[in-house]
PDB file of C-alpha atoms in Angstrom:
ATOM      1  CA  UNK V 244      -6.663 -23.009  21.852  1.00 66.00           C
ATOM      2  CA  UNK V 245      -4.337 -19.855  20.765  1.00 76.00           C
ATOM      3  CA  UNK V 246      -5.076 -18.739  17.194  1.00 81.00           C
ATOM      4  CA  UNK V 247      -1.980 -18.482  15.473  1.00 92.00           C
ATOM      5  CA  UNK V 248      -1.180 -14.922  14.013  1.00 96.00           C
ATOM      6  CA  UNK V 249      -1.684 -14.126  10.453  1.00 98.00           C
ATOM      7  CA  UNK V 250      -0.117 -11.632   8.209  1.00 98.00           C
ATOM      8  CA  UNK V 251      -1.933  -9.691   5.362  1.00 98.00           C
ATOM      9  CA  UNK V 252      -0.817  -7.612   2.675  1.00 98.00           C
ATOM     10  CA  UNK V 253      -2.921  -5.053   1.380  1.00 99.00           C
ATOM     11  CA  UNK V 254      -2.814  -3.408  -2.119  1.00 98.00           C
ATOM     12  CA  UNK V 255      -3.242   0.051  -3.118  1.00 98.00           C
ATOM     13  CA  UNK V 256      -6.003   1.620  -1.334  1.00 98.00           C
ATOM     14  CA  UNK V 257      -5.597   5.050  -3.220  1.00 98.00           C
ATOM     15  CA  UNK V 258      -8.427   6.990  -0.881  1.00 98.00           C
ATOM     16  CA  UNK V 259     -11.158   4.544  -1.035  1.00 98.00           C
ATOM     17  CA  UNK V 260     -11.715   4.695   2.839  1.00 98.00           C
ATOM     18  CA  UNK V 261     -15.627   2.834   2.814  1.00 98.00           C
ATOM     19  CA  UNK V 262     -13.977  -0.256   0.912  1.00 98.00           C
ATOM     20  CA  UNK V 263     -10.152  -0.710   3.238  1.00 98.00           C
ATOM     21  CA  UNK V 264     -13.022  -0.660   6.001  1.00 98.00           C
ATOM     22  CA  UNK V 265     -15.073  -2.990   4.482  1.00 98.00           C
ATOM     23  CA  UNK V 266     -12.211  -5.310   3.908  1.00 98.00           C
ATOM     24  CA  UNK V 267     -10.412  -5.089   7.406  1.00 98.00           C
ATOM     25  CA  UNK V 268     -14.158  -5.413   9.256  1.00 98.00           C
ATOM     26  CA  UNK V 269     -16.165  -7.250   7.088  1.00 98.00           C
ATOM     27  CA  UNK V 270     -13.724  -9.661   5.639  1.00 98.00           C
ATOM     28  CA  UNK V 271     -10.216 -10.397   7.070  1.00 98.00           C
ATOM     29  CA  UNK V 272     -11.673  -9.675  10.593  1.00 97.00           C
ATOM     30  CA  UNK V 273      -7.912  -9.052  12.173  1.00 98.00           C
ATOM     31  CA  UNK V 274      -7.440  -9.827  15.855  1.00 96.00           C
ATOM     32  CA  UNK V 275      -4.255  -8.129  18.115  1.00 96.00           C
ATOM     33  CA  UNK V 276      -2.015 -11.409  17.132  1.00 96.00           C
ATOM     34  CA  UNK V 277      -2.323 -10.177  13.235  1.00 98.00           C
ATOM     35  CA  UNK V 278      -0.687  -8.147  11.510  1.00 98.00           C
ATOM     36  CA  UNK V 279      -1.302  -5.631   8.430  1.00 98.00           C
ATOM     37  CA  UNK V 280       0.851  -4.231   5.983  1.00 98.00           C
ATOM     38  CA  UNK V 281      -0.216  -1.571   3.136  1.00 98.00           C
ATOM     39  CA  UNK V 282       2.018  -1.515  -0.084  1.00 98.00           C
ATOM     40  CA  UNK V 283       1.688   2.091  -0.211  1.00 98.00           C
ATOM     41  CA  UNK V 284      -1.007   4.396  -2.200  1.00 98.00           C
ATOM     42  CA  UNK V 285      -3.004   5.253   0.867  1.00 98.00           C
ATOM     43  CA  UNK V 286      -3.499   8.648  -0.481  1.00 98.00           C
ATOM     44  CA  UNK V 287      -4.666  10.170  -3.720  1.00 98.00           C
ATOM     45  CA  UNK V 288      -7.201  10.017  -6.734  1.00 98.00           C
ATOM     46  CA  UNK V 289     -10.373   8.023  -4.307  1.00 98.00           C
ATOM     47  CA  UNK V 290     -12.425  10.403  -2.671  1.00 98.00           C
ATOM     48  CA  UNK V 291     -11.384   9.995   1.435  1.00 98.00           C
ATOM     49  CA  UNK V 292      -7.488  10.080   1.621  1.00 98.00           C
ATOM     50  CA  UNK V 293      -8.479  11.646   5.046  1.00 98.00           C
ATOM     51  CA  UNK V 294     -10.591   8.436   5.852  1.00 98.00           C
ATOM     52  CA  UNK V 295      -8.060   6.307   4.624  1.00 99.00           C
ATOM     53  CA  UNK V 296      -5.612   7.655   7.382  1.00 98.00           C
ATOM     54  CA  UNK V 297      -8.423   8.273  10.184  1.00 98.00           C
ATOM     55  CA  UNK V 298      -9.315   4.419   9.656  1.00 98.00           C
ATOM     56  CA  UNK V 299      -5.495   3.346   9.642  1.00 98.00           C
ATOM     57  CA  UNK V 300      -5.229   5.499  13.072  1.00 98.00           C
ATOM     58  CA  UNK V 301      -8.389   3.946  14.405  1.00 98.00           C
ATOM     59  CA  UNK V 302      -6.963   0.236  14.135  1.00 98.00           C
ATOM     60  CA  UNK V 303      -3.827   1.500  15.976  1.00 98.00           C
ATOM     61  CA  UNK V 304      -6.134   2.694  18.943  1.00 98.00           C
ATOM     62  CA  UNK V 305      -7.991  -0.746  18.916  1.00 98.00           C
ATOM     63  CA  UNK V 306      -4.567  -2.431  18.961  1.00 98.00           C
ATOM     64  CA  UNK V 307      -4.203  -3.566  15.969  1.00 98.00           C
ATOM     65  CA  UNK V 308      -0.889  -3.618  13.919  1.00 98.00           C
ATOM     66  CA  UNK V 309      -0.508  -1.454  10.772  1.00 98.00           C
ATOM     67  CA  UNK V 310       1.770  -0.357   9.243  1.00 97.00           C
ATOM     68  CA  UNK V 311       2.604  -0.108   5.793  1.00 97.00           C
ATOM     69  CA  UNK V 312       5.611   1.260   3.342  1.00 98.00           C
ATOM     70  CA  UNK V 313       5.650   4.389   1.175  1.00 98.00           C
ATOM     71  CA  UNK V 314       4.158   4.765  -2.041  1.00 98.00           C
ATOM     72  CA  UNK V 315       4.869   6.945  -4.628  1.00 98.00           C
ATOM     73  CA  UNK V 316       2.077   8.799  -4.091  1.00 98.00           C
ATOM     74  CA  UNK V 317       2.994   9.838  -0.727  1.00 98.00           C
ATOM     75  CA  UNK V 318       6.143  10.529  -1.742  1.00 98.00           C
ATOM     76  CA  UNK V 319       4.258  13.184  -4.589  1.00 97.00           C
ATOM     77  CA  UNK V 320       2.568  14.432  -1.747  1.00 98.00           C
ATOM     78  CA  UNK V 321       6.049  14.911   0.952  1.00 97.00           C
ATOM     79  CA  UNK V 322       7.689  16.902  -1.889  1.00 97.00           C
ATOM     80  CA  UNK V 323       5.007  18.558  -3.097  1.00 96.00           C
ATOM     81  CA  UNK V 324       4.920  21.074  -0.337  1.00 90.00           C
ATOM     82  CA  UNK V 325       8.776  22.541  -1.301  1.00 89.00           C
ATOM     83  CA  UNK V 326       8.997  21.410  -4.730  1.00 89.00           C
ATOM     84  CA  UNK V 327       6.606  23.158  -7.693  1.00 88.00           C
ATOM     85  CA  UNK V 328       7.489  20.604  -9.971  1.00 88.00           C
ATOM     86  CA  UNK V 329       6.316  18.218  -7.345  1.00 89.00           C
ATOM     87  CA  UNK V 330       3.467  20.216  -6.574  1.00 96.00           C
ATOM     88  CA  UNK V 331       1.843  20.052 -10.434  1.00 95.00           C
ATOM     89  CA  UNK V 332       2.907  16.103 -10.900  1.00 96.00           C
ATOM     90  CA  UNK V 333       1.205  15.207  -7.284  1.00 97.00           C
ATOM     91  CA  UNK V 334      -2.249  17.578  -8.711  1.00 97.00           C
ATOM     92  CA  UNK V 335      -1.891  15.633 -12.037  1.00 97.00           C
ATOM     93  CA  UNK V 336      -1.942  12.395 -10.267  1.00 97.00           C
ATOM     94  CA  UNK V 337      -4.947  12.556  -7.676  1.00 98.00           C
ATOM     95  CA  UNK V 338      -3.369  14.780  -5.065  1.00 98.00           C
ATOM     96  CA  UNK V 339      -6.494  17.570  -5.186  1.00 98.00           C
ATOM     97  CA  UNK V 340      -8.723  14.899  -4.592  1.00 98.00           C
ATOM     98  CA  UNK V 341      -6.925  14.351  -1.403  1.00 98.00           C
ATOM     99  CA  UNK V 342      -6.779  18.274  -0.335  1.00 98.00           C
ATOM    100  CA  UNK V 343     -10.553  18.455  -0.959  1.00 98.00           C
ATOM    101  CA  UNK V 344     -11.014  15.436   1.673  1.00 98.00           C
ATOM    102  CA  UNK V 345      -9.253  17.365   4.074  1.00 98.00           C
ATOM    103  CA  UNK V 346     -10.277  20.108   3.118  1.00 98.00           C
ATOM    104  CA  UNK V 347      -7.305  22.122   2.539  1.00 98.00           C
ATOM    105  CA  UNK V 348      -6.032  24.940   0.244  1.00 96.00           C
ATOM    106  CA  UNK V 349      -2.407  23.341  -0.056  1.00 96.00           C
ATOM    107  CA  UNK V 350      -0.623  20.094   1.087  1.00 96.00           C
ATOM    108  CA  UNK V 351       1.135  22.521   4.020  1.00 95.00           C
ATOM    109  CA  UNK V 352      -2.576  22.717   5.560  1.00 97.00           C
ATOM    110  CA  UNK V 353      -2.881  18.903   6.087  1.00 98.00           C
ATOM    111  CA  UNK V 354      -2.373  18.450   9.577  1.00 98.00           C
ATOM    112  CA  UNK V 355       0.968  17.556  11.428  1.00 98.00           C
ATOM    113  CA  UNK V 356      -0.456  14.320  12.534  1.00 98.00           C
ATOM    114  CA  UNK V 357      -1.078  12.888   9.217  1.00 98.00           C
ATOM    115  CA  UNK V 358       1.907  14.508   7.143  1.00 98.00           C
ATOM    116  CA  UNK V 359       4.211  12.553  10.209  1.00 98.00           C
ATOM    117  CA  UNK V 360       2.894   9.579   9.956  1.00 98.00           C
ATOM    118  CA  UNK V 361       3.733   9.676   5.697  1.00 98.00           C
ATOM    119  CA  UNK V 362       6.647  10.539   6.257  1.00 98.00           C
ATOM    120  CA  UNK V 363       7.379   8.054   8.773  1.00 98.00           C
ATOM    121  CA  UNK V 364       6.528   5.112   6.766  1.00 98.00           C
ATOM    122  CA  UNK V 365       9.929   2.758   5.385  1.00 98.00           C
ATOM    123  CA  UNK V 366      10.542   2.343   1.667  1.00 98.00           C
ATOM    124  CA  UNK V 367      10.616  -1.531   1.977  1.00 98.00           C
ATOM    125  CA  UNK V 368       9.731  -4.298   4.872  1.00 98.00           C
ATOM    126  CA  UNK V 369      11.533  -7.568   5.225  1.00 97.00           C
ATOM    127  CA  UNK V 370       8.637  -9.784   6.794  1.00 95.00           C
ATOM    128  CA  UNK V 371       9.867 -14.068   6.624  1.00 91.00           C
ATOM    129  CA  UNK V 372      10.211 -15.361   3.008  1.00 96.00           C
ATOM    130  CA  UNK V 373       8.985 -11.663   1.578  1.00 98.00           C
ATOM    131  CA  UNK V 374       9.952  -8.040   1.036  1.00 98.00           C
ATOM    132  CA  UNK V 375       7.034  -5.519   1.216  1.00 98.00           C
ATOM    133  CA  UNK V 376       7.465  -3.132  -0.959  1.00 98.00           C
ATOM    134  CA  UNK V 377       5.724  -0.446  -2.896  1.00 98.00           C
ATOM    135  CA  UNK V 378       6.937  -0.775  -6.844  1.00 98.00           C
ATOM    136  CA  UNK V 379      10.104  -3.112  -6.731  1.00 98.00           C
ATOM    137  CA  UNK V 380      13.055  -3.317  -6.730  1.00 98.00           C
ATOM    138  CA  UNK V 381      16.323  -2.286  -9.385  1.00 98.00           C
ATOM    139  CA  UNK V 382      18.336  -5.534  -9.304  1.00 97.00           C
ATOM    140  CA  UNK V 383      21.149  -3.987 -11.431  1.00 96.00           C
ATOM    141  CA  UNK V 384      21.846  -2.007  -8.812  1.00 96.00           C
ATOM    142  CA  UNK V 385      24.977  -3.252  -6.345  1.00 94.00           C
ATOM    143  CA  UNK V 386      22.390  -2.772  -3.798  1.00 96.00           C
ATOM    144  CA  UNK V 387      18.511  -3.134  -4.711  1.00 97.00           C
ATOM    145  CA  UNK V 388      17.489  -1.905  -1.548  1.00 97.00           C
ATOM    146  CA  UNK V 389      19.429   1.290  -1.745  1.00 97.00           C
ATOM    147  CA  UNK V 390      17.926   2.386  -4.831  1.00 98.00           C
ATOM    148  CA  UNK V 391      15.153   4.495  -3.532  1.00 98.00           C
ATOM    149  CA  UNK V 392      13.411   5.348  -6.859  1.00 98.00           C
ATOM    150  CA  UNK V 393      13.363   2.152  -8.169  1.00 98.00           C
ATOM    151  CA  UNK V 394      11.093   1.141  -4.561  1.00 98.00           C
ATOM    152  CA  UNK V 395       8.912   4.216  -5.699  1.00 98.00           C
ATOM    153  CA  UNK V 396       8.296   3.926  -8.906  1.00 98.00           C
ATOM    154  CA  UNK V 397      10.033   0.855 -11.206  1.00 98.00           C
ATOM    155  CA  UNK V 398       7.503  -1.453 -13.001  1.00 97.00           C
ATOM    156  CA  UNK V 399      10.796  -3.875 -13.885  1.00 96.00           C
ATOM    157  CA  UNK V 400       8.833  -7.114 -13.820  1.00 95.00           C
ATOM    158  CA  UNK V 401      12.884  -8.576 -13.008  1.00 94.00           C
ATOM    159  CA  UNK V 402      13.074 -10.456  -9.382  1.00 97.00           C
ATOM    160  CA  UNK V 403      16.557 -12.089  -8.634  1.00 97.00           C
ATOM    161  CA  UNK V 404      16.039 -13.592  -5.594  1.00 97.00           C
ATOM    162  CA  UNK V 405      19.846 -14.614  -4.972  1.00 96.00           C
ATOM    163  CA  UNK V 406      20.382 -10.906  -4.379  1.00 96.00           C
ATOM    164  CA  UNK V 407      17.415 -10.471  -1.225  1.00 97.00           C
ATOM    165  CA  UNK V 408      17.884 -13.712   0.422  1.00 96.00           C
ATOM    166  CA  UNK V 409      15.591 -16.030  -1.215  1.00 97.00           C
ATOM    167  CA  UNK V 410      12.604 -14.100  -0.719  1.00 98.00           C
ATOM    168  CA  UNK V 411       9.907 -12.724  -2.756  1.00 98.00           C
ATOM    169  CA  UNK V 412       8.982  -9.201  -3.368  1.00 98.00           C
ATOM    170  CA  UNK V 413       5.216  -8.356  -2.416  1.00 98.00           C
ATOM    171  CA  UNK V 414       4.412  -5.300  -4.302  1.00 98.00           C
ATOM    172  CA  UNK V 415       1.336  -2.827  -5.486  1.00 98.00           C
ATOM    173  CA  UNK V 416       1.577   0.243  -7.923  1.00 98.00           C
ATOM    174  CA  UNK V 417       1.216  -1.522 -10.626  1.00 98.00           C
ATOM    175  CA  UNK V 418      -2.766  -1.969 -11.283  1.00 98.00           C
ATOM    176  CA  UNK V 419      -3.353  -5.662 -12.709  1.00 98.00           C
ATOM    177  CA  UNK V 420      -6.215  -7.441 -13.754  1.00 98.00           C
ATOM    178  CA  UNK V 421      -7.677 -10.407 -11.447  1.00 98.00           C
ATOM    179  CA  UNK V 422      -6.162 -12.429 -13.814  1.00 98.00           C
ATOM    180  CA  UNK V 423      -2.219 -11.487 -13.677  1.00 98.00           C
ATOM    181  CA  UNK V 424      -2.921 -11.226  -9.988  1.00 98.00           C
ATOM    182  CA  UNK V 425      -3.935 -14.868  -9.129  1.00 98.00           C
ATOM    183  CA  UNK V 426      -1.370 -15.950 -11.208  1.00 98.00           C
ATOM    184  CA  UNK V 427       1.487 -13.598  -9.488  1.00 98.00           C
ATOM    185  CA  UNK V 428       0.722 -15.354  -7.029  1.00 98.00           C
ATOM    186  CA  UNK V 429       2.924 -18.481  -7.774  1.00 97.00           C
ATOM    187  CA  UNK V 430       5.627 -15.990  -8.618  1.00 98.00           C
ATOM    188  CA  UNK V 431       8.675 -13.845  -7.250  1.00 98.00           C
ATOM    189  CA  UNK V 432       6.596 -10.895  -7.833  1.00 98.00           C
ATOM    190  CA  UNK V 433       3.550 -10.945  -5.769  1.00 98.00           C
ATOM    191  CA  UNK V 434       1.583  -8.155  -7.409  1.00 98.00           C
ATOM    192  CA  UNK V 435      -1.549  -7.409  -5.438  1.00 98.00           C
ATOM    193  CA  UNK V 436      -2.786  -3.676  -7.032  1.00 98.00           C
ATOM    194  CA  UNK V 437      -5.710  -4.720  -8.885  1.00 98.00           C
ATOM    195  CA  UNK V 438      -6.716  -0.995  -9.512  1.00 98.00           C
ATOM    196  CA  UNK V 439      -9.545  -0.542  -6.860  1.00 97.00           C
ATOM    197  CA  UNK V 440      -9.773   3.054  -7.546  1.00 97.00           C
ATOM    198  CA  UNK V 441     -10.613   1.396 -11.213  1.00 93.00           C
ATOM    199  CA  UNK V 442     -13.536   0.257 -10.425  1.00 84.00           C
ATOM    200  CA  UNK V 443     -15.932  -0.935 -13.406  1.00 80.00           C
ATOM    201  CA  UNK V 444     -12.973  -1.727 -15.485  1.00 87.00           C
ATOM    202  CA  UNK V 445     -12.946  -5.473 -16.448  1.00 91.00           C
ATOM    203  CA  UNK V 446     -11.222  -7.955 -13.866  1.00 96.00           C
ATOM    204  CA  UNK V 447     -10.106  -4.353 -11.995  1.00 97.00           C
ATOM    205  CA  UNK V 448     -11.685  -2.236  -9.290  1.00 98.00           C
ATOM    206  CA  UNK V 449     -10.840  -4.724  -5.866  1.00 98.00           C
ATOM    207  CA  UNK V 450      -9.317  -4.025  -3.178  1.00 98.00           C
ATOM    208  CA  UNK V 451      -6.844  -6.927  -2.350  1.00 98.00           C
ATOM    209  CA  UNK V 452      -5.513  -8.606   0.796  1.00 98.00           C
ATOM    210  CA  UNK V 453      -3.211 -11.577   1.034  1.00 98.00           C
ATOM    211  CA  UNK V 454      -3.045 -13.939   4.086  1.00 98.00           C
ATOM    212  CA  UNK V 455       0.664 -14.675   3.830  1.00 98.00           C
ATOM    213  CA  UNK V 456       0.534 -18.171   5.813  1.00 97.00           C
ATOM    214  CA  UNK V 457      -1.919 -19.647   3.713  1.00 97.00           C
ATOM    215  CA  UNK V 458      -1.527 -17.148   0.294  1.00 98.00           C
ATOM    216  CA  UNK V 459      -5.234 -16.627   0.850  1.00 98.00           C
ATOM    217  CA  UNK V 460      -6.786 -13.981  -1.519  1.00 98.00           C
ATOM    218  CA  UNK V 461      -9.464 -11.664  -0.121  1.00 98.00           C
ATOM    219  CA  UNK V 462     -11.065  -9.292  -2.734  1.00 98.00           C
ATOM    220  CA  UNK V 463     -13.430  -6.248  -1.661  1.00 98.00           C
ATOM    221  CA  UNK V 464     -14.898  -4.578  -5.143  1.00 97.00           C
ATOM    222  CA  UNK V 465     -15.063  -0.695  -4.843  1.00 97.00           C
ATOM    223  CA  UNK V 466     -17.985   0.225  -2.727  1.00 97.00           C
ATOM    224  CA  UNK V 467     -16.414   4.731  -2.906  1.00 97.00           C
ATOM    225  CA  UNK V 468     -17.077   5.197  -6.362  1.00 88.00           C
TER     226      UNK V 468
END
């Protein structure tokens, strides 16, 4: 008998490579059929960006499906390297913490490989009955999904789900305790960031997948810290 394919979501991982790998291995245990979406935050403030992105890579080559949508911090991290303002908001906000794991003097000495692959990841994902999605979306714009910012960065709580088809939005950057998260759950907003780089914070410090078939919650607490 086939086993049907199942679809996680993943919340901010924020360069806590040990726990994403205890998650995916350990946990979810994803065959080929699956697939695996990240809401963004692979990078930043944890202590392995670098194994963060080696791991992602390493399901790829054992033909598994990842793939993910941009965060805010990779954004940071994409301007940083022409901007100076960019450069002292993405240091404020974790980015060193990702230089030291690869060991670089400056986010232009990250390798090609991994700078490409940032870059190449979509501000939003329309999976079924859900948009992936990083921080929302601005539904007083004539467009929400042309309001790139707002995908980046909003914490609007709003969800009109006229405007994108009936779906919901499945979203991280905003860390939430256990608490808000299971109940999100029965909402537009699907907030799955329950601050794993937090860890030791009450009801924070998980690292959260959702099994979008059955909304099946899968929490791995903070094993980097």
């Amino acid at each position: 008998m086939l086993t049907p394919p199942r679809t996680f979501a993943i919340g901010d991982i924020h360069g806590c490579a040990a726990t994403l790998r205890r998650l995916v291995d350990d946990i979810i245990h994803p065959l080929p059929v699956d697939r695996i979406y990240l809401l963004g935050d692979l990078i930043d403030r944890g202590p392995d960006s670098k194994g963060v992105l080696d791991f992602i890579f390493e399901l790829r080559d054992r033909d598994l499906s990842v793939t993910g949508v941009r965060g805010n911090h990779e954004e940071m991290y994409l301007q940083a390297g022409n901007d100076h303002n960019y450069m002292g908001l993405w240091a404020a906000n974790g980015g060193l913490t990702t230089l030291a794991s690869f060991q670089a003097d400056g986010p232009g000495d990250i390798p090609k490989r991994y700078r490409d692959f940032l870059g190449s990841l979509p501000l939003y994902i329309l999976v079924d009955d859900f948009i992936i999605v990083h921080a929302g979306l601005n539904f007083t714009a004539f467009d929400p999904l042309e309001d790139a910012d707002a995908m980046l960065w909003t914490r609007s709580p709003s969800v009109d789900r006229q405007r994108i088809g009936g779906r919901r939005l499945i979203c991280g950057h905003t860390p939430v305790s256990l608490t808000r998260l299971h109940a999100s759950l029965d909402s537009s907003k699907i907030m799955l960031d329950n601050g794993c780089v937090f860890g030791g914070l009450p009801e924070m410090g998980n690292l959260a997948a959702l099994e979008l078939e059955s909304m099946t919650l899968f929490l791995q607490p903070n094993i980097d810290l």
